[in-house]
Amino acid sequence: MPVLTSMRGNDAIAYAVKLARVEVVAAYPITPQTIVVEKIDELIARGEMDADMIHVESEHSALAAAYGAAAGGARAFTATSSHGLAYMYEMLWWTAASRIPLVMAIITRALGPPWNIHVEHADIMSTRDTGWLIAMAENNQEALDLALMMFRVTEDPRVYLPGIVGLDGFILSHTVEPLELPDQETVDEFLPPRRQPYVMEPGEPKAMGNLVPDEYFEELRMDMHQSLSRARQVIMEAGRDYGKLTGRSYESLVECYRCSDADVVIAGIGSWMGDAKIAADVLREKGIRAGVLRLRWVRPFPWEEVRESAIGKKLVVVLDRSVSFGHAGPLFLEISSALEARPSMVGVLAGVGGVDISYEDIARIVEHVYSMAEERGRVYIPAYWYHLGKFHPMPPYEPAFLVPQELPKGE
Amino acid sequence: MAVNIRKLPRKKYVMPGNAACPGCPETMGFRYLGMALGEKAVVVIPAGCSSVIQGLWPRQGWGLPVLNIVFAAGAAAASGLARALRRRGVDAQVVVWAGDGGTADIGLQALSAAAERGEDIIYICVDNEAYMNTGIQRSGLTPYGAWTTTTHRGKSEFKKPLPQIVAAHRVPYVATASVGYPWDFIAKLRKAASIRGFKYIHLHAPCPVGWRFDPGLTAKIAQLAVETGMWILYEYENGRLRLNPPSNRLVDPSKRKPIEEYIKLQGRFRHLKPEDIEKLRQEVEMNWREITAMLKLQEELERQEKA
Ligand SMILES: Cc1ncc(C[n+]2csc(CCOP(=O)(O)OP(=O)(O)O)c2C)c(N)n1
Ligand code: SF4
């Protein structure tokens, strides 16, 4: 029987790891991820979970140890945030291109300086090019469910790549929410025993990760690319099966809230999409037909779903919680690249470094951008920064910014 | 502990046609590793000559299973691998085979942590005293005075005392070895494999390319390092220090060959001035003084305990 309970997002991840029967966990503490490691250690200490916990000295080693364990045939897990993830960067590549399935949770947090422990998506977005699957939860229930799904998807022979489950620092990680904890039998039925492309065994001379001729290297990269595309199908199957077992289906790589008849689509990832849904309701009361497109998966990129949800719309507003400096928000760039029949598009940067964004802020943003689009006929603004109630156009996309309003006064 | 070299397995663990330079000490060492541990070994190799010597996929120059890994992660990846194999009930010995750079510099943090956690692995530092794979740059284990492509006037610092640093972690087994003394290295590997916990073997490995000597001389130069007292063969077993036969009698300085015999064969020391050689001699003296002082103290303590 599933248990109706309530817990913090980080605990939800820890329970998913336990239910997935993970055998080796290697992790290093960093706020706001720390609870994950602590909780897993506690579960092991209480005898509720049978796993090796490797208390490594750094995140570089955390992923290396998890990788070693996974290469040795064990289901492995790690979790990190922000600087921890940056420190792991080299191993992200090594793991993915080794085709070693393992799962990592990223509790999103800003990178310094200045030090800031609050939410920002710069960390998770920086992993996009490394070959990992990336999912992003809206709430604690989804964090748990996606983590369980991630084990199954990454260990599917059509995929064989590692996967990241993201959840927003503090907003989810430290917030208690009600959720349903599936029972072990259900998870066992959903998640088959570990499969992987090879296992390091004594007496079987083989090499993993040695030099290859360039042509093979490129072929391997092509294969990773194709596997990530194939993962789409695997995710849909897993999401459907999960739905059959738990009543919560994750068949689609995106969630569309009141999208079908909308004129304006608010697109984004993570917990603030919950607020965006309220904002859409508020906007509809004001006569603006708004909907929300939430990407549950960033890799594979739900290209078809994004395109479909934008067809015939007047405006797509993409909310980004991080910046690709000198250009725009990374999610804006991803989404805009998927849209052929271009509606008006505005990329709004907001909430960076944990700055609070309420549903009222989101409604205000959309209202402002919508009226601008109506006025001008069509707009395409990749980067428009909303900060403490004010809009800050960013060059070169808004001419207002090209001519400084006021010249700085020299000495 | 005696090993009869003629009775060792003949199976090849270093494949012909691999990409090593002629006279390569890493291939010599790896061959001994295979002879000592055989099919039990699973090897983790961080970036370095040994990752390249394997050659191009789909060929494989090492006759043991090898998990290649990024430069800093040898000990960490081996920790995970050893845990997984143990959980699965597989009888294996996980071995890290890392260069001096991968051990003393970039990999030191992971090494220290794995030692502190007591991971059940054998960590071998293949010490060719520089970063050879990237073209002979200085490492923390390059000796004083040695030329490298980043110490054109000779290195101005001493070699990091790594075996002592690892021993200070109080792991069950630390040993030094040399490719010039295969039976000693093989015996030490076998002993290490019989012990549970973290084992460290520091293998001195003269590299003809980086040290500038004739490739036919690798074993001879390795032996000269020991005979001149510049490299000392010893073991710490459960914290107890013991000198090993080739170095035993060299406690007496008069039994040591002059260090010039070792230096003069190597291009990397060609530029040394007499005062540099004097400094090197002082380092040798310092090392021996440390070792003998420890041995004396150990004896004294044991006497007191017995009394
Ligand atoms: C993070 C990182 N920095 C630098 C390198 C480049 N690199 C590869 S091998 C190597 C030196 C290896 O030296 P050592 O560990 O002494 O082994 P050897 O080649 O002498 O066997 C360096 C600097 C790398 N692979 N990874
Ligand atoms: S440079 Fe030295 S250690 Fe490296 S392969 Fe050549 S001989 Fe061996």
PDB file of N, CA and C in Angstrom, chain B residues 240 295-307:
ATOM      1  N   ARG B 240      54.719  -0.690  11.307  1.00  0.00           N
ATOM      2  CA  ARG B 240      56.077  -1.120  11.630  1.00  0.00           C
ATOM      3  C   ARG B 240      56.951  -1.026  10.391  1.00  0.00           C
ATOM      4  N   LEU B 295      63.862   3.510  12.694  1.00  0.00           N
ATOM      5  CA  LEU B 295      64.129   2.108  13.025  1.00  0.00           C
ATOM      6  C   LEU B 295      64.647   1.978  14.455  1.00  0.00           C
ATOM      7  N   LYS B 296      65.546   2.906  14.816  1.00  0.00           N
ATOM      8  CA  LYS B 296      66.116   2.882  16.172  1.00  0.00           C
ATOM      9  C   LYS B 296      65.035   3.087  17.222  1.00  0.00           C
ATOM     10  N   LEU B 297      64.203   4.065  16.962  1.00  0.00           N
ATOM     11  CA  LEU B 297      63.145   4.404  17.899  1.00  0.00           C
ATOM     12  C   LEU B 297      62.196   3.207  18.062  1.00  0.00           C
ATOM     13  N   GLN B 298      61.923   2.601  16.938  1.00  0.00           N
ATOM     14  CA  GLN B 298      61.045   1.436  16.941  1.00  0.00           C
ATOM     15  C   GLN B 298      61.623   0.318  17.802  1.00  0.00           C
ATOM     16  N   GLU B 299      62.924   0.057  17.583  1.00  0.00           N
ATOM     17  CA  GLU B 299      63.605  -0.988  18.367  1.00  0.00           C
ATOM     18  C   GLU B 299      63.542  -0.677  19.845  1.00  0.00           C
ATOM     19  N   GLU B 300      63.845   0.569  20.157  1.00  0.00           N
ATOM     20  CA  GLU B 300      63.888   1.012  21.543  1.00  0.00           C
ATOM     21  C   GLU B 300      62.511   0.813  22.204  1.00  0.00           C
ATOM     22  N   LEU B 301      61.476   1.224  21.492  1.00  0.00           N
ATOM     23  CA  LEU B 301      60.127   1.101  22.034  1.00  0.00           C
ATOM     24  C   LEU B 301      59.754  -0.359  22.240  1.00  0.00           C
ATOM     25  N   GLU B 302      60.148  -1.183  21.273  1.00  0.00           N
ATOM     26  CA  GLU B 302      59.817  -2.601  21.386  1.00  0.00           C
ATOM     27  C   GLU B 302      60.558  -3.255  22.560  1.00  0.00           C
ATOM     28  N   ARG B 303      61.800  -2.791  22.759  1.00  0.00           N
ATOM     29  CA  ARG B 303      62.565  -3.302  23.900  1.00  0.00           C
ATOM     30  C   ARG B 303      61.861  -2.943  25.209  1.00  0.00           C
ATOM     31  N   GLN B 304      61.461  -1.685  25.269  1.00  0.00           N
ATOM     32  CA  GLN B 304      60.789  -1.205  26.484  1.00  0.00           C
ATOM     33  C   GLN B 304      59.489  -1.980  26.727  1.00  0.00           C
ATOM     34  N   GLU B 305      58.782  -2.237  25.633  1.00  0.00           N
ATOM     35  CA  GLU B 305      57.514  -2.956  25.788  1.00  0.00           C
ATOM     36  C   GLU B 305      57.724  -4.359  26.319  1.00  0.00           C
ATOM     37  N   LYS B 306      58.784  -4.984  25.836  1.00  0.00           N
ATOM     38  CA  LYS B 306      59.077  -6.354  26.266  1.00  0.00           C
ATOM     39  C   LYS B 306      59.500  -6.397  27.728  1.00  0.00           C
ATOM     40  N   ALA B 307      60.232  -5.358  28.125  1.00  0.00           N
ATOM     41  CA  ALA B 307      60.788  -5.328  29.482  1.00  0.00           C
ATOM     42  C   ALA B 307      59.697  -5.176  30.547  1.00  0.00           C
TER      43      ALA B 307
END
